[in-house]
Tab-separated table of C-alpha atoms in Angstrom:
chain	number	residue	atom	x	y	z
A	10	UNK	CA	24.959	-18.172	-40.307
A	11	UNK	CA	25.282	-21.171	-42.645
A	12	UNK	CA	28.860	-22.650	-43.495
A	13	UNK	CA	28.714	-23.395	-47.223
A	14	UNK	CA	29.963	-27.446	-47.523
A	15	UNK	CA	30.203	-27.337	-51.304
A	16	UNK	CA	31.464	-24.968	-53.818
A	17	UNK	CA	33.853	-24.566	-56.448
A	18	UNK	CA	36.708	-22.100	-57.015
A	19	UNK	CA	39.042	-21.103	-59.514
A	20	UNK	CA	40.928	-17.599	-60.224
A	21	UNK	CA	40.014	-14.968	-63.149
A	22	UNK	CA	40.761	-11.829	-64.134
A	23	UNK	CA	38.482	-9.604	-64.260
A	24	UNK	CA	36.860	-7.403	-61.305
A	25	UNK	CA	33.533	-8.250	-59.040
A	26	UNK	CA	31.097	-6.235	-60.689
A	27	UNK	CA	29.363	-5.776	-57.342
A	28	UNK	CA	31.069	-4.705	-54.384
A	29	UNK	CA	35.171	-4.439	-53.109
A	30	UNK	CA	36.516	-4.628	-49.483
A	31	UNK	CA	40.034	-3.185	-49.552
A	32	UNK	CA	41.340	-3.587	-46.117
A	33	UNK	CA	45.013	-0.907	-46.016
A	34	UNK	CA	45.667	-1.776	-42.420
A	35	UNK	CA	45.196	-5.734	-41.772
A	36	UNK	CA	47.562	-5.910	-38.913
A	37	UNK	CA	45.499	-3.426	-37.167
A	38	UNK	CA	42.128	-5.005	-37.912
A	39	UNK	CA	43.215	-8.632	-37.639
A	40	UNK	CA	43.255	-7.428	-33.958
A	41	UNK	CA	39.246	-6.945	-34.415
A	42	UNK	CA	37.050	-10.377	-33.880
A	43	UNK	CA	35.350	-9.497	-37.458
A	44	UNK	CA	34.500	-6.333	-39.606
A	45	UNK	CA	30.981	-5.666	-41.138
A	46	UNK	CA	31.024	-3.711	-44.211
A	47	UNK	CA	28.671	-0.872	-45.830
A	48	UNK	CA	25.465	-2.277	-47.346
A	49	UNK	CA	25.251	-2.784	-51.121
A	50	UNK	CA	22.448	-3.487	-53.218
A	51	UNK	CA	22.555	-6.369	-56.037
A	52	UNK	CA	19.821	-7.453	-57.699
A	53	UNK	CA	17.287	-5.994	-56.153
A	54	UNK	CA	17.967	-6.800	-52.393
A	55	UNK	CA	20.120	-5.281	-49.808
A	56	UNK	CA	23.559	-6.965	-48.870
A	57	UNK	CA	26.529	-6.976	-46.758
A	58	UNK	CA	30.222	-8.694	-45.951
A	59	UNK	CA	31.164	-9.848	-42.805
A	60	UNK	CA	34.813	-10.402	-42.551
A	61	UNK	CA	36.437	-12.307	-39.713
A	62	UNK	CA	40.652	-11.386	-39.506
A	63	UNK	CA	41.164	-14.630	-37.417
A	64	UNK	CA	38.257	-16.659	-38.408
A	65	UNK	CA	34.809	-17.242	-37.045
A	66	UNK	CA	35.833	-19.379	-33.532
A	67	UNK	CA	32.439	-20.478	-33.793
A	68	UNK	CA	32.327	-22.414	-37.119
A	69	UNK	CA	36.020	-24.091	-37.335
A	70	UNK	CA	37.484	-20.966	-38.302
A	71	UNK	CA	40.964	-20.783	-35.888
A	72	UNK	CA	43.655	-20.724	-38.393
A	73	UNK	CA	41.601	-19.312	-41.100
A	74	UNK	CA	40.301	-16.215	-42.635
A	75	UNK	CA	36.289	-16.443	-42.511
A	76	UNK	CA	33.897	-14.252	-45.054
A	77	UNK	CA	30.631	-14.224	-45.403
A	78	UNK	CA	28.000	-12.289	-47.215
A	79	UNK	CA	24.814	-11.723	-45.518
A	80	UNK	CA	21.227	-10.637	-47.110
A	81	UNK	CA	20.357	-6.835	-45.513
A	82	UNK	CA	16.825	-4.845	-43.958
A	83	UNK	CA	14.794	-8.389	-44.263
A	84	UNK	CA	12.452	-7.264	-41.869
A	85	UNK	CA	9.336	-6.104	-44.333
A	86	UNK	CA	10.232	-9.317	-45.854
A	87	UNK	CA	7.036	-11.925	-45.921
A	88	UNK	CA	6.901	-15.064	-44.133
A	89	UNK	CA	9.151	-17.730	-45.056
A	90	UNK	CA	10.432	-15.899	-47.734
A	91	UNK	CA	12.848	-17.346	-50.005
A	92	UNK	CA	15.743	-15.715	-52.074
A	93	UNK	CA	17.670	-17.888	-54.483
A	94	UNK	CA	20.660	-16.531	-55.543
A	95	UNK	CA	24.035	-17.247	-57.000
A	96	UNK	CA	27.176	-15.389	-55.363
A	97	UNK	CA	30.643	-15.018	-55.969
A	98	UNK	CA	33.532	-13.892	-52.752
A	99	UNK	CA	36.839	-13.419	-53.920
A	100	UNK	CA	39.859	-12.322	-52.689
A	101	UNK	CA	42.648	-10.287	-54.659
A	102	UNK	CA	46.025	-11.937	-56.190
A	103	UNK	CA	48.006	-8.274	-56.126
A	104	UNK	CA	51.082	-10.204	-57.967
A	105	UNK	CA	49.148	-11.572	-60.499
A	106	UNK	CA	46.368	-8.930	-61.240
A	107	UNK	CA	44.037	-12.124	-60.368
A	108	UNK	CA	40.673	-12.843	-58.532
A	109	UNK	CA	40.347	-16.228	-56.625
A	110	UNK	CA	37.120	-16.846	-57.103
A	111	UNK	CA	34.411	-18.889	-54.946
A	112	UNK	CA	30.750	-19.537	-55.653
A	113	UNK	CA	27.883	-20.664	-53.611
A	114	UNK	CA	24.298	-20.230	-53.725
A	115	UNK	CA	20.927	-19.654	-51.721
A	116	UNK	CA	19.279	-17.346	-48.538
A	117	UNK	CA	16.203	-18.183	-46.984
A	118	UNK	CA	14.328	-16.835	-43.889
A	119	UNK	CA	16.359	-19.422	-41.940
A	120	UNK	CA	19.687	-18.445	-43.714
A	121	UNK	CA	20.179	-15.147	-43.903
A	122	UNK	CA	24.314	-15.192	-43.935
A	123	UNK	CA	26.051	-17.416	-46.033
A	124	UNK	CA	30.255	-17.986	-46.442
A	125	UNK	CA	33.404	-19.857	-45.928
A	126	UNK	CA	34.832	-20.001	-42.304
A	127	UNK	CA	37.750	-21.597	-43.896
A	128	UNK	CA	38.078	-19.419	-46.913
A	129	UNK	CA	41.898	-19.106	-46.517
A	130	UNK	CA	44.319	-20.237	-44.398
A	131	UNK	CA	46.212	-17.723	-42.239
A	132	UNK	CA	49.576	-18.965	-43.395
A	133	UNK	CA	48.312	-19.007	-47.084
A	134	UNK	CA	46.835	-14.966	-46.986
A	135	UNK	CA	50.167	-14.248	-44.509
A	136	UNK	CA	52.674	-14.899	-47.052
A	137	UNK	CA	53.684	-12.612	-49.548
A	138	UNK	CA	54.800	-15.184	-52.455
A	139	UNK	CA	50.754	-15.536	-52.665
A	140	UNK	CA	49.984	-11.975	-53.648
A	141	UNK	CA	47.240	-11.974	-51.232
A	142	UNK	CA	48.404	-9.669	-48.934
A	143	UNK	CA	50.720	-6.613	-49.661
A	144	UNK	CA	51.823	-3.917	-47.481
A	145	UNK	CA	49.704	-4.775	-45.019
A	146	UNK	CA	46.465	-4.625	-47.239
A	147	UNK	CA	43.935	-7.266	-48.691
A	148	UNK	CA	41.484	-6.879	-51.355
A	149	UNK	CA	37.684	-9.001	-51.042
A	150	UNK	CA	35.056	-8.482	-53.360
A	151	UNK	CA	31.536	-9.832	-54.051
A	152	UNK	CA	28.672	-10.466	-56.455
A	153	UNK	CA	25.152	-11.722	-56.262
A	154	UNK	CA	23.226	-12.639	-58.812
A	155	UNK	CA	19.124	-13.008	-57.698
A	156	UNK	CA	17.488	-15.588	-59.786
A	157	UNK	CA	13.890	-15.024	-60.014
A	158	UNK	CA	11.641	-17.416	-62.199
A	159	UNK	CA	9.941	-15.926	-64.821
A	160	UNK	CA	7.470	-18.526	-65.406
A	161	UNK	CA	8.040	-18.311	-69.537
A	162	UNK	CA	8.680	-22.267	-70.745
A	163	UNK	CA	8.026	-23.812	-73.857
A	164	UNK	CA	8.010	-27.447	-74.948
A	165	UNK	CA	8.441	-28.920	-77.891
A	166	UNK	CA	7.241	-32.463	-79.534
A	167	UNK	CA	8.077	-33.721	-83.217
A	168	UNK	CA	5.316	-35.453	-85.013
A	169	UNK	CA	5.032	-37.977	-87.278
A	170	UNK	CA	3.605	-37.229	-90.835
A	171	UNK	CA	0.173	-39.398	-89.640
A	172	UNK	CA	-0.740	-36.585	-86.847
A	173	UNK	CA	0.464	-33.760	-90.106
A	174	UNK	CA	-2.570	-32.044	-91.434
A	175	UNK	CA	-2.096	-31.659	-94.941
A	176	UNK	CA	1.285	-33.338	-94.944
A	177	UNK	CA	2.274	-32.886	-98.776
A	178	UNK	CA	2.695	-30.166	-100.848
A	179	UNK	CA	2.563	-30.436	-105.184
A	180	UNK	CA	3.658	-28.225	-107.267
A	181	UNK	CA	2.984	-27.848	-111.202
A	182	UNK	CA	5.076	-25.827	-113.161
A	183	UNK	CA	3.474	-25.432	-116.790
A	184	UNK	CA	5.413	-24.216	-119.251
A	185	UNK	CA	8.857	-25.235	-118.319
A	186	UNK	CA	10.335	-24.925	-121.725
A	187	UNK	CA	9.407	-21.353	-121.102
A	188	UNK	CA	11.379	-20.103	-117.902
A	189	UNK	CA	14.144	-18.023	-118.427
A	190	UNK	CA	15.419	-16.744	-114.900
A	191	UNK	CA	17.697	-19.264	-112.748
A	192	UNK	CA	15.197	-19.046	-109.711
A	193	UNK	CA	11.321	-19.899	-109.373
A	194	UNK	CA	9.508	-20.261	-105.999
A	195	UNK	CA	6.150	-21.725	-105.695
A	196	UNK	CA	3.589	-20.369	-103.798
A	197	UNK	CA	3.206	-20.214	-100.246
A	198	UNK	CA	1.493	-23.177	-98.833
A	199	UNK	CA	0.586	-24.270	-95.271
A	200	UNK	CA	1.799	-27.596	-93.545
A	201	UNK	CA	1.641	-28.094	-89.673
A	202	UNK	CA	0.812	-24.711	-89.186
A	203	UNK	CA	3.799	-23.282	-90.673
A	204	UNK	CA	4.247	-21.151	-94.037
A	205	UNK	CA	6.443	-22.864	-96.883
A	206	UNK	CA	7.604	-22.732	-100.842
A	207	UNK	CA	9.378	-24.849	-102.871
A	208	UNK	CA	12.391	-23.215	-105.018
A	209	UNK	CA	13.685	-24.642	-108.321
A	210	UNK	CA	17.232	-23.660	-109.677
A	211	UNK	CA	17.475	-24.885	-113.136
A	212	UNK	CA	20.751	-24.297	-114.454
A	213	UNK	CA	23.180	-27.361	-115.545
A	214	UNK	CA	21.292	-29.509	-112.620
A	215	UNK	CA	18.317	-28.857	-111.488
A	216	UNK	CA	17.746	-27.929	-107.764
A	217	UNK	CA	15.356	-27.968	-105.281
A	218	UNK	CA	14.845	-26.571	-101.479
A	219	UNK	CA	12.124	-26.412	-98.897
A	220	UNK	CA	11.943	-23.140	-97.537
A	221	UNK	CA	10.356	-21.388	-94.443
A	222	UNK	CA	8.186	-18.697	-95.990
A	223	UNK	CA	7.413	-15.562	-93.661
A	224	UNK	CA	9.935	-16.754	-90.368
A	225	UNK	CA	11.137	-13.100	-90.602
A	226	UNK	CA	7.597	-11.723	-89.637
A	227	UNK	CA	6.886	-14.212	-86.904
A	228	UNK	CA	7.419	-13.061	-83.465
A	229	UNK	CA	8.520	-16.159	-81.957
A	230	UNK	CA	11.883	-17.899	-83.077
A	231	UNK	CA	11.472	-20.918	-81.937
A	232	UNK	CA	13.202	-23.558	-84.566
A	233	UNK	CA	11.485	-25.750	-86.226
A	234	UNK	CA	12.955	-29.434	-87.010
A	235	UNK	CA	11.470	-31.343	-89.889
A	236	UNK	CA	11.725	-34.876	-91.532
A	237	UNK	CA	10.749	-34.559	-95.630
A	238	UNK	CA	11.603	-36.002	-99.454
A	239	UNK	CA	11.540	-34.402	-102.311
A	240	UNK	CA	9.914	-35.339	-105.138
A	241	UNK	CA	9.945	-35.056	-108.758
A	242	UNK	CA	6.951	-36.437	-110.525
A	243	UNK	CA	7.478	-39.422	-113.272
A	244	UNK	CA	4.177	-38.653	-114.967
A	245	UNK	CA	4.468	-41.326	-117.676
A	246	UNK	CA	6.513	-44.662	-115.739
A	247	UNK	CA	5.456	-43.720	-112.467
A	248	UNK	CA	9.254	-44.399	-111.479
A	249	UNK	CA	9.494	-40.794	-109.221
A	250	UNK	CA	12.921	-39.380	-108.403
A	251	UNK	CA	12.814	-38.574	-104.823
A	252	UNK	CA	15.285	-38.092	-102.098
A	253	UNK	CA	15.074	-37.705	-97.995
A	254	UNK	CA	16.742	-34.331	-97.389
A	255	UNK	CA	19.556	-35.115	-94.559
A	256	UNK	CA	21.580	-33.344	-92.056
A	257	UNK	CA	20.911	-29.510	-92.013
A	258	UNK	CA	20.366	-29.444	-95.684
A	259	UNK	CA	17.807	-27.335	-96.922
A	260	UNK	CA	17.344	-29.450	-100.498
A	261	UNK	CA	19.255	-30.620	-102.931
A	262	UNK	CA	22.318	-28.276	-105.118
A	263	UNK	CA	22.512	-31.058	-107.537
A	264	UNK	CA	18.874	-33.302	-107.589
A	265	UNK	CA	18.735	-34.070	-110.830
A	266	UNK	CA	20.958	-33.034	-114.221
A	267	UNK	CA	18.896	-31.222	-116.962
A	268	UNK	CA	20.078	-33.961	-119.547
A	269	UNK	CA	18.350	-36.573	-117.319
A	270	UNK	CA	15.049	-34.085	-116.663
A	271	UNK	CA	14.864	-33.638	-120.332
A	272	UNK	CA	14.881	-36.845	-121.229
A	273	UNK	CA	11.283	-37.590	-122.492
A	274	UNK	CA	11.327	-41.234	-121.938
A	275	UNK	CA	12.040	-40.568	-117.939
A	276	UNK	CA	8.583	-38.751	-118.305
A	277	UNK	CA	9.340	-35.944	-115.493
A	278	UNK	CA	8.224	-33.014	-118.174
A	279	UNK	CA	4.859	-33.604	-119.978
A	280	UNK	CA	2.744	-30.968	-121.736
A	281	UNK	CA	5.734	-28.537	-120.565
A	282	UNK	CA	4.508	-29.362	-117.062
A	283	UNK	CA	7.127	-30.216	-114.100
A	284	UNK	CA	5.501	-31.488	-110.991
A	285	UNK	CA	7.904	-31.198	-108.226
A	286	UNK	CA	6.642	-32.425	-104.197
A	287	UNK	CA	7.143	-32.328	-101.151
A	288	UNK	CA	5.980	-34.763	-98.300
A	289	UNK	CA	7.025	-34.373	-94.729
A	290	UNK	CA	7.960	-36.974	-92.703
A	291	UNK	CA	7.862	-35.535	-89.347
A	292	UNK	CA	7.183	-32.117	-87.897
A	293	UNK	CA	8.059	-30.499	-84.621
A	294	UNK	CA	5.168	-28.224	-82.907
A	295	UNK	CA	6.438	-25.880	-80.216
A	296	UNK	CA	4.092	-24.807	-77.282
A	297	UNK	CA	4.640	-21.783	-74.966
A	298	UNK	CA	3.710	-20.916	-71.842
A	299	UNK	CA	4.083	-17.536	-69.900
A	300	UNK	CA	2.812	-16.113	-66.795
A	301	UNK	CA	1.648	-13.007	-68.074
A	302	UNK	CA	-1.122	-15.924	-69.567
A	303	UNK	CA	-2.411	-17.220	-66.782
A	304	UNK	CA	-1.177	-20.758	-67.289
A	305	UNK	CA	-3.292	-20.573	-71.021
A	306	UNK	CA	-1.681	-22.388	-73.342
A	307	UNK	CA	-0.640	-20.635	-76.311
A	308	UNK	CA	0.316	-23.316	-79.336
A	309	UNK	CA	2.283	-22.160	-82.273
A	310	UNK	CA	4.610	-24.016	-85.195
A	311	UNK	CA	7.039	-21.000	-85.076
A	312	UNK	CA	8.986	-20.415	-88.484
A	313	UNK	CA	12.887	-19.340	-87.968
A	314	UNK	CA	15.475	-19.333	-90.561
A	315	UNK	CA	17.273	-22.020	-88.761
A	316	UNK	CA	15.823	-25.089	-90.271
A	317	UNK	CA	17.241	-28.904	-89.162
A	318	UNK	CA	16.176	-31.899	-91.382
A	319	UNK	CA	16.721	-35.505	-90.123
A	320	UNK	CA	17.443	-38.617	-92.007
């Protein structure tokens, strides 16, 4: 039996999803050393409570109410086996429809019961202003929750644009005088590893966003961070318009006012042709790893709608 040293309780209000003691006649059990329940199963292992009315004499209990929730049938369990769990004991506020609540963690082959012998004090449960106990009966309850490692991680670096294969993107759209619609896209191009296109809005400004092409069709969500400028091309002064995208913006609503664009002295449309670009700054990569792989590393720049830009 292991006395638990550190936990944390507070009171909710909703029931143990796992298992309920209701005791009817405590006078008549308090008279018992202790009271072992039914077993229960929780996540995947066999449990029980083990109440003690007066306190377990053997772990500081006198004066207290002990409880304790032991792990069940270990005996086809292997050698030195190991269960790490997270449980919950609580004991039932009848006045105020109210759980207190107290967790604590852990069984091992060495520690196969684990509780409070101090979980109340006999005074405390005793008196009826505390809801704890009401004609002559006591509600405890219990839940485990096994946590078993998957063995799925991922990690995740961001790279600068000299480790970026193919870190800019330019795109020439002839025949500008000729667009009618409010929305173009480019076409899909590859940086890092990851599928993007450029979209124009020319309306009274003109504006410009990055976007993540096929995220929808990619298995993985994993988001992907990214450091980039946009570009519009001077093609005459070689004095390009260009701006760092910030925050969580995807572009820019308001890059550049058609007055300004149109302007052939600024030089931005020549032969009808707008050349709009995109260079990134820094990428992230994401890498997973799984179990099910054997430890193989499997590398992917996964696209999600999600996308964070950094000044």
């Amino acid at each position: 039996m292991d006395e638990l040293l550190e936990y944390f309780s507070y009171k909710r209000n909703f029931l143990p999803s796992h298992y309920l003691l209701k005791i009817k006649s405590y006078s008549l059990i308090s008279k018992a050393e202790k009271y072992e329940t039914d077993i229960f199963e929780a996540g995947g292992y066999k449990w029980r409570l083990t109440f003690y009315p007066n306190g377990g004499k053997n772990n500081n209990g006198n004066n207290y109410i002990s409880l304790y929730l032991g792990i069940a049938e270990t005996n086809n369990f292997g050698v030195g086996w190991e269960v790490n769990v997270i449980f919950y004991l609580f004991v039932y506020d009848q006045l105020t429809d109210t759980y207190l609540t107290i967790q604590a963690k852990q069984f091992h082959s060495m520690k196969t019961k684990c509780g409070f012998s101090q979980m109340l004090k006999l005074e405390t449960i005793k008196n009826p202003e505390n809801g704890y106990l009401v004609g002559d009966c006591c509600v405890f309850g219990a839940e485990v929750f096994v946590l078993k490692h998957t063995s799925n991680w991922e990690s995740v670096s961001v790279d600068k644009s000299s480790l970026i294969s193919n870190a800019a993107f330019t795109w020439k759209i002839k025949k500008y005088s000729t667009l009618k619609n409010g929305f173009y896209e480019s076409e899909v191009f590859t940086v890092g590893g990851i599928n993007w296109t450029l979209s124009i809005y020319p309306n009274e400004w003109l504006s410009i966003y990055l976007n993540l092409a096929d995220w929808q069709s990619v298995s993985t969500k994993a988001a992907v961070y990214a450091d980039f400028k946009l570009c519009v091309i001077d093609q005459i002064n070689g004095k390009h318009l260009e701006s760092k995208a910030k925050d969580f913006a995807w572009g820019f609503l308001k890059f550049m006012h058609l007055n300004y664009l149109r302007d052939a002295s600024k030089g931005f449309i020549v032969r009808n042709t707008l050349i709009v670009k995109v260079e990134f700054l820094a990428l992230s990569e994401t890498k997973s790893f799984s179990k099910q792989q054997n430890s193989a590393e499997e590398s992917h720049k996964a696209p999600t709608k999600r996308l964070k830009v950094n000044d």
